[in-house]
């Protein structure tokens, strides 16, 4: 996809001059739906803008509470999309009635579909070689005109500086517009923030388990369960040994903290002044 010269970059913000969001426990959650998120990503690529997208659920918001670095990474993101229904409900309570769930696997398909006719170039980063092989085949079957210019399954150990340099060179050499990052959270958010300045691609998008879902290796919850807010129950039943501790902590913590925030019993400021932010200035909207 042809990028505009750097000097011609323009804002992808809403007409009012700011990308709207709401504060959910100290994290900027973008007021978007699948269509608008796809459009904003497309526009950013066309304008040659650089950034990364965090596809966020309640679990990630809770993890941000005890991790200032992770919270700062989210608040510097181009978009933090509402992947979980509790975040959608928070946006709607704040008056963003057109906001809706931006589920990672759906966002991936949506951007692939929108970019097929425009020559958008994709790179797949994460998972295993076998998963990437199956994922690539399934994506090209669904989107025959898609340009997947490369893929890479990183080693499971912590990357050395030389390995990060080699990976950046490999991805940049492929000429990607979008890098899809399929690591577990928060690994993918940390990787996107750490690598952002080294990569030429316009958008880095962390979609987690979307690689496994689209490769046909994991089962997705039925749509009715996804919309109910109880998708975590479905996932827990599918992987009880791996997930029971996570949800035993996340569900009561998220419910109690959001109640404190709504009742004004506890403040959750956006800490730009402490951690810095490259995110666009926006109009704060209370939950």
PDB file of N, CA and C in Angstrom, residues 5-65:
ATOM      1  N   UNK A   5       3.959  10.887   1.721  1.00  0.00           N
ATOM      2  CA  UNK A   5       5.195  11.440   2.263  1.00  0.00           C
ATOM      3  C   UNK A   5       5.011  11.876   3.701  1.00  0.00           C
ATOM      4  N   UNK A   6       6.097  11.793   4.470  1.00  0.00           N
ATOM      5  CA  UNK A   6       6.004  12.120   5.899  1.00  0.00           C
ATOM      6  C   UNK A   6       5.461  13.517   6.125  1.00  0.00           C
ATOM      7  N   UNK A   7       5.801  14.432   5.270  1.00  0.00           N
ATOM      8  CA  UNK A   7       5.363  15.803   5.469  1.00  0.00           C
ATOM      9  C   UNK A   7       3.887  16.030   5.238  1.00  0.00           C
ATOM     10  N   UNK A   8       3.211  14.999   4.655  1.00  0.00           N
ATOM     11  CA  UNK A   8       1.796  15.179   4.352  1.00  0.00           C
ATOM     12  C   UNK A   8       0.899  14.511   5.378  1.00  0.00           C
ATOM     13  N   UNK A   9       1.471  14.083   6.509  1.00  0.00           N
ATOM     14  CA  UNK A   9       0.670  13.415   7.525  1.00  0.00           C
ATOM     15  C   UNK A   9      -0.414  14.342   8.046  1.00  0.00           C
ATOM     16  N   UNK A  10      -1.597  13.761   8.232  1.00  0.00           N
ATOM     17  CA  UNK A  10      -2.713  14.515   8.787  1.00  0.00           C
ATOM     18  C   UNK A  10      -3.290  13.730   9.947  1.00  0.00           C
ATOM     19  N   UNK A  11      -4.127  14.384  10.714  1.00  0.00           N
ATOM     20  CA  UNK A  11      -4.699  13.749  11.890  1.00  0.00           C
ATOM     21  C   UNK A  11      -5.761  12.741  11.505  1.00  0.00           C
ATOM     22  N   UNK A  12      -5.863  11.678  12.289  1.00  0.00           N
ATOM     23  CA  UNK A  12      -6.942  10.714  12.090  1.00  0.00           C
ATOM     24  C   UNK A  12      -7.989  10.898  13.190  1.00  0.00           C
ATOM     25  N   UNK A  13      -7.980  12.036  13.831  1.00  0.00           N
ATOM     26  CA  UNK A  13      -8.890  12.265  14.940  1.00  0.00           C
ATOM     27  C   UNK A  13     -10.294  12.557  14.436  1.00  0.00           C
ATOM     28  N   UNK A  14     -11.257  12.489  15.342  1.00  0.00           N
ATOM     29  CA  UNK A  14     -12.636  12.774  14.995  1.00  0.00           C
ATOM     30  C   UNK A  14     -12.786  14.250  14.609  1.00  0.00           C
ATOM     31  N   UNK A  15     -13.878  14.585  13.890  1.00  0.00           N
ATOM     32  CA  UNK A  15     -14.051  15.962  13.430  1.00  0.00           C
ATOM     33  C   UNK A  15     -13.953  17.001  14.536  1.00  0.00           C
ATOM     34  N   UNK A  16     -14.335  16.636  15.753  1.00  0.00           N
ATOM     35  CA  UNK A  16     -14.271  17.586  16.847  1.00  0.00           C
ATOM     36  C   UNK A  16     -12.857  17.875  17.304  1.00  0.00           C
ATOM     37  N   UNK A  17     -11.870  17.181  16.742  1.00  0.00           N
ATOM     38  CA  UNK A  17     -10.478  17.468  17.059  1.00  0.00           C
ATOM     39  C   UNK A  17      -9.855  16.494  18.026  1.00  0.00           C
ATOM     40  N   UNK A  18     -10.625  15.519  18.497  1.00  0.00           N
ATOM     41  CA  UNK A  18     -10.064  14.568  19.459  1.00  0.00           C
ATOM     42  C   UNK A  18     -10.696  13.208  19.278  1.00  0.00           C
ATOM     43  N   UNK A  19      -9.890  12.193  19.403  1.00  0.00           N
ATOM     44  CA  UNK A  19     -10.411  10.831  19.392  1.00  0.00           C
ATOM     45  C   UNK A  19     -11.032  10.570  20.760  1.00  0.00           C
ATOM     46  N   UNK A  20     -12.307  10.272  20.788  1.00  0.00           N
ATOM     47  CA  UNK A  20     -13.001  10.152  22.062  1.00  0.00           C
ATOM     48  C   UNK A  20     -12.685   8.819  22.740  1.00  0.00           C
ATOM     49  N   UNK A  21     -12.689   8.863  24.049  1.00  0.00           N
ATOM     50  CA  UNK A  21     -12.373   7.692  24.861  1.00  0.00           C
ATOM     51  C   UNK A  21     -13.025   7.873  26.216  1.00  0.00           C
ATOM     52  N   UNK A  22     -13.013   6.831  27.000  1.00  0.00           N
ATOM     53  CA  UNK A  22     -13.455   6.962  28.377  1.00  0.00           C
ATOM     54  C   UNK A  22     -12.419   6.304  29.294  1.00  0.00           C
ATOM     55  N   UNK A  23     -12.336   6.805  30.497  1.00  0.00           N
ATOM     56  CA  UNK A  23     -11.371   6.326  31.486  1.00  0.00           C
ATOM     57  C   UNK A  23     -11.952   5.111  32.201  1.00  0.00           C
ATOM     58  N   UNK A  24     -11.373   3.953  31.950  1.00  0.00           N
ATOM     59  CA  UNK A  24     -11.779   2.741  32.655  1.00  0.00           C
ATOM     60  C   UNK A  24     -10.612   2.308  33.538  1.00  0.00           C
ATOM     61  N   UNK A  25     -10.708   2.617  34.818  1.00  0.00           N
ATOM     62  CA  UNK A  25      -9.684   2.263  35.804  1.00  0.00           C
ATOM     63  C   UNK A  25      -8.306   2.782  35.409  1.00  0.00           C
ATOM     64  N   UNK A  26      -8.269   4.019  34.891  1.00  0.00           N
ATOM     65  CA  UNK A  26      -6.997   4.651  34.557  1.00  0.00           C
ATOM     66  C   UNK A  26      -6.465   4.327  33.180  1.00  0.00           C
ATOM     67  N   UNK A  27      -7.262   3.645  32.357  1.00  0.00           N
ATOM     68  CA  UNK A  27      -6.855   3.292  30.996  1.00  0.00           C
ATOM     69  C   UNK A  27      -7.797   3.956  30.000  1.00  0.00           C
ATOM     70  N   UNK A  28      -7.224   4.614  28.999  1.00  0.00           N
ATOM     71  CA  UNK A  28      -8.027   5.189  27.921  1.00  0.00           C
ATOM     72  C   UNK A  28      -8.580   4.063  27.052  1.00  0.00           C
ATOM     73  N   UNK A  29      -9.886   3.897  27.038  1.00  0.00           N
ATOM     74  CA  UNK A  29     -10.521   2.924  26.149  1.00  0.00           C
ATOM     75  C   UNK A  29     -11.208   3.711  25.037  1.00  0.00           C
ATOM     76  N   UNK A  30     -10.823   3.437  23.813  1.00  0.00           N
ATOM     77  CA  UNK A  30     -11.287   4.222  22.667  1.00  0.00           C
ATOM     78  C   UNK A  30     -12.764   3.972  22.378  1.00  0.00           C
ATOM     79  N   UNK A  31     -13.475   5.057  22.047  1.00  0.00           N
ATOM     80  CA  UNK A  31     -14.903   4.973  21.730  1.00  0.00           C
ATOM     81  C   UNK A  31     -15.058   4.600  20.254  1.00  0.00           C
ATOM     82  N   UNK A  32     -14.927   3.317  19.975  1.00  0.00           N
ATOM     83  CA  UNK A  32     -14.967   2.831  18.600  1.00  0.00           C
ATOM     84  C   UNK A  32     -15.844   1.588  18.505  1.00  0.00           C
ATOM     85  N   UNK A  33     -16.177   1.244  17.275  1.00  0.00           N
ATOM     86  CA  UNK A  33     -16.770  -0.048  16.974  1.00  0.00           C
ATOM     87  C   UNK A  33     -15.925  -0.678  15.867  1.00  0.00           C
ATOM     88  N   UNK A  34     -16.307  -1.844  15.381  1.00  0.00           N
ATOM     89  CA  UNK A  34     -15.473  -2.540  14.407  1.00  0.00           C
ATOM     90  C   UNK A  34     -15.269  -1.702  13.147  1.00  0.00           C
ATOM     91  N   UNK A  35     -16.329  -1.090  12.663  1.00  0.00           N
ATOM     92  CA  UNK A  35     -16.226  -0.298  11.438  1.00  0.00           C
ATOM     93  C   UNK A  35     -15.348   0.927  11.627  1.00  0.00           C
ATOM     94  N   UNK A  36     -15.551   1.660  12.719  1.00  0.00           N
ATOM     95  CA  UNK A  36     -14.770   2.885  12.911  1.00  0.00           C
ATOM     96  C   UNK A  36     -13.314   2.572  13.237  1.00  0.00           C
ATOM     97  N   UNK A  37     -13.055   1.502  13.994  1.00  0.00           N
ATOM     98  CA  UNK A  37     -11.674   1.128  14.292  1.00  0.00           C
ATOM     99  C   UNK A  37     -10.939   0.756  13.012  1.00  0.00           C
ATOM    100  N   UNK A  38     -11.600  -0.002  12.145  1.00  0.00           N
ATOM    101  CA  UNK A  38     -10.996  -0.371  10.863  1.00  0.00           C
ATOM    102  C   UNK A  38     -10.709   0.872  10.033  1.00  0.00           C
ATOM    103  N   UNK A  39     -11.664   1.805  10.016  1.00  0.00           N
ATOM    104  CA  UNK A  39     -11.478   3.032   9.251  1.00  0.00           C
ATOM    105  C   UNK A  39     -10.337   3.889   9.776  1.00  0.00           C
ATOM    106  N   UNK A  40     -10.212   3.982  11.093  1.00  0.00           N
ATOM    107  CA  UNK A  40      -9.132   4.765  11.685  1.00  0.00           C
ATOM    108  C   UNK A  40      -7.770   4.151  11.388  1.00  0.00           C
ATOM    109  N   UNK A  41      -7.703   2.831  11.427  1.00  0.00           N
ATOM    110  CA  UNK A  41      -6.444   2.150  11.111  1.00  0.00           C
ATOM    111  C   UNK A  41      -6.083   2.369   9.643  1.00  0.00           C
ATOM    112  N   UNK A  42      -7.057   2.242   8.754  1.00  0.00           N
ATOM    113  CA  UNK A  42      -6.817   2.489   7.330  1.00  0.00           C
ATOM    114  C   UNK A  42      -6.319   3.910   7.092  1.00  0.00           C
ATOM    115  N   UNK A  43      -6.986   4.864   7.716  1.00  0.00           N
ATOM    116  CA  UNK A  43      -6.624   6.267   7.519  1.00  0.00           C
ATOM    117  C   UNK A  43      -5.221   6.540   8.039  1.00  0.00           C
ATOM    118  N   UNK A  44      -4.870   5.937   9.164  1.00  0.00           N
ATOM    119  CA  UNK A  44      -3.531   6.126   9.723  1.00  0.00           C
ATOM    120  C   UNK A  44      -2.473   5.606   8.765  1.00  0.00           C
ATOM    121  N   UNK A  45      -2.740   4.462   8.160  1.00  0.00           N
ATOM    122  CA  UNK A  45      -1.785   3.883   7.217  1.00  0.00           C
ATOM    123  C   UNK A  45      -1.649   4.768   5.989  1.00  0.00           C
ATOM    124  N   UNK A  46      -2.764   5.242   5.468  1.00  0.00           N
ATOM    125  CA  UNK A  46      -2.729   6.114   4.296  1.00  0.00           C
ATOM    126  C   UNK A  46      -1.956   7.396   4.577  1.00  0.00           C
ATOM    127  N   UNK A  47      -2.040   7.887   5.802  1.00  0.00           N
ATOM    128  CA  UNK A  47      -1.372   9.133   6.173  1.00  0.00           C
ATOM    129  C   UNK A  47       0.076   8.926   6.597  1.00  0.00           C
ATOM    130  N   UNK A  48       0.524   7.670   6.651  1.00  0.00           N
ATOM    131  CA  UNK A  48       1.896   7.403   7.073  1.00  0.00           C
ATOM    132  C   UNK A  48       2.112   7.583   8.549  1.00  0.00           C
ATOM    133  N   UNK A  49       1.034   7.513   9.317  1.00  0.00           N
ATOM    134  CA  UNK A  49       1.138   7.660  10.772  1.00  0.00           C
ATOM    135  C   UNK A  49       1.602   6.343  11.388  1.00  0.00           C
ATOM    136  N   UNK A  50       2.375   6.413  12.455  1.00  0.00           N
ATOM    137  CA  UNK A  50       2.841   5.221  13.148  1.00  0.00           C
ATOM    138  C   UNK A  50       2.192   5.104  14.527  1.00  0.00           C
ATOM    139  N   UNK A  51       1.869   3.866  14.892  1.00  0.00           N
ATOM    140  CA  UNK A  51       1.298   3.634  16.211  1.00  0.00           C
ATOM    141  C   UNK A  51       1.089   2.150  16.431  1.00  0.00           C
ATOM    142  N   UNK A  52       0.457   1.820  17.540  1.00  0.00           N
ATOM    143  CA  UNK A  52       0.101   0.430  17.817  1.00  0.00           C
ATOM    144  C   UNK A  52      -1.282   0.392  18.434  1.00  0.00           C
ATOM    145  N   UNK A  53      -1.923  -0.749  18.304  1.00  0.00           N
ATOM    146  CA  UNK A  53      -3.302  -0.927  18.752  1.00  0.00           C
ATOM    147  C   UNK A  53      -3.345  -2.029  19.794  1.00  0.00           C
ATOM    148  N   UNK A  54      -3.913  -1.718  20.958  1.00  0.00           N
ATOM    149  CA  UNK A  54      -4.130  -2.711  22.007  1.00  0.00           C
ATOM    150  C   UNK A  54      -5.595  -3.145  21.965  1.00  0.00           C
ATOM    151  N   UNK A  55      -5.823  -4.422  21.765  1.00  0.00           N
ATOM    152  CA  UNK A  55      -7.183  -4.969  21.780  1.00  0.00           C
ATOM    153  C   UNK A  55      -7.418  -5.476  23.195  1.00  0.00           C
ATOM    154  N   UNK A  56      -8.275  -4.775  23.931  1.00  0.00           N
ATOM    155  CA  UNK A  56      -8.266  -4.899  25.385  1.00  0.00           C
ATOM    156  C   UNK A  56      -9.559  -5.477  25.941  1.00  0.00           C
ATOM    157  N   UNK A  57      -9.404  -6.338  26.974  1.00  0.00           N
ATOM    158  CA  UNK A  57     -10.526  -6.876  27.721  1.00  0.00           C
ATOM    159  C   UNK A  57     -10.350  -6.542  29.195  1.00  0.00           C
ATOM    160  N   UNK A  58     -11.284  -7.011  30.021  1.00  0.00           N
ATOM    161  CA  UNK A  58     -11.231  -6.699  31.452  1.00  0.00           C
ATOM    162  C   UNK A  58      -9.968  -7.264  32.110  1.00  0.00           C
ATOM    163  N   UNK A  59      -9.524  -8.416  31.655  1.00  0.00           N
ATOM    164  CA  UNK A  59      -8.310  -9.014  32.210  1.00  0.00           C
ATOM    165  C   UNK A  59      -7.124  -8.072  32.047  1.00  0.00           C
ATOM    166  N   UNK A  60      -6.973  -7.480  30.865  1.00  0.00           N
ATOM    167  CA  UNK A  60      -5.869  -6.557  30.637  1.00  0.00           C
ATOM    168  C   UNK A  60      -5.980  -5.299  31.469  1.00  0.00           C
ATOM    169  N   UNK A  61      -7.200  -4.797  31.651  1.00  0.00           N
ATOM    170  CA  UNK A  61      -7.403  -3.606  32.475  1.00  0.00           C
ATOM    171  C   UNK A  61      -6.995  -3.886  33.920  1.00  0.00           C
ATOM    172  N   UNK A  62      -7.350  -5.059  34.421  1.00  0.00           N
ATOM    173  CA  UNK A  62      -6.980  -5.416  35.788  1.00  0.00           C
ATOM    174  C   UNK A  62      -5.466  -5.538  35.922  1.00  0.00           C
ATOM    175  N   UNK A  63      -4.805  -6.127  34.928  1.00  0.00           N
ATOM    176  CA  UNK A  63      -3.344  -6.248  34.987  1.00  0.00           C
ATOM    177  C   UNK A  63      -2.673  -4.888  35.032  1.00  0.00           C
ATOM    178  N   UNK A  64      -3.285  -3.912  34.393  1.00  0.00           N
ATOM    179  CA  UNK A  64      -2.714  -2.557  34.378  1.00  0.00           C
ATOM    180  C   UNK A  64      -2.709  -1.913  35.763  1.00  0.00           C
ATOM    181  N   UNK A  65      -3.553  -2.391  36.677  1.00  0.00           N
ATOM    182  CA  UNK A  65      -3.670  -1.748  37.983  1.00  0.00           C
ATOM    183  C   UNK A  65      -2.372  -1.829  38.792  1.00  0.00           C
TER     184      UNK A  65
END
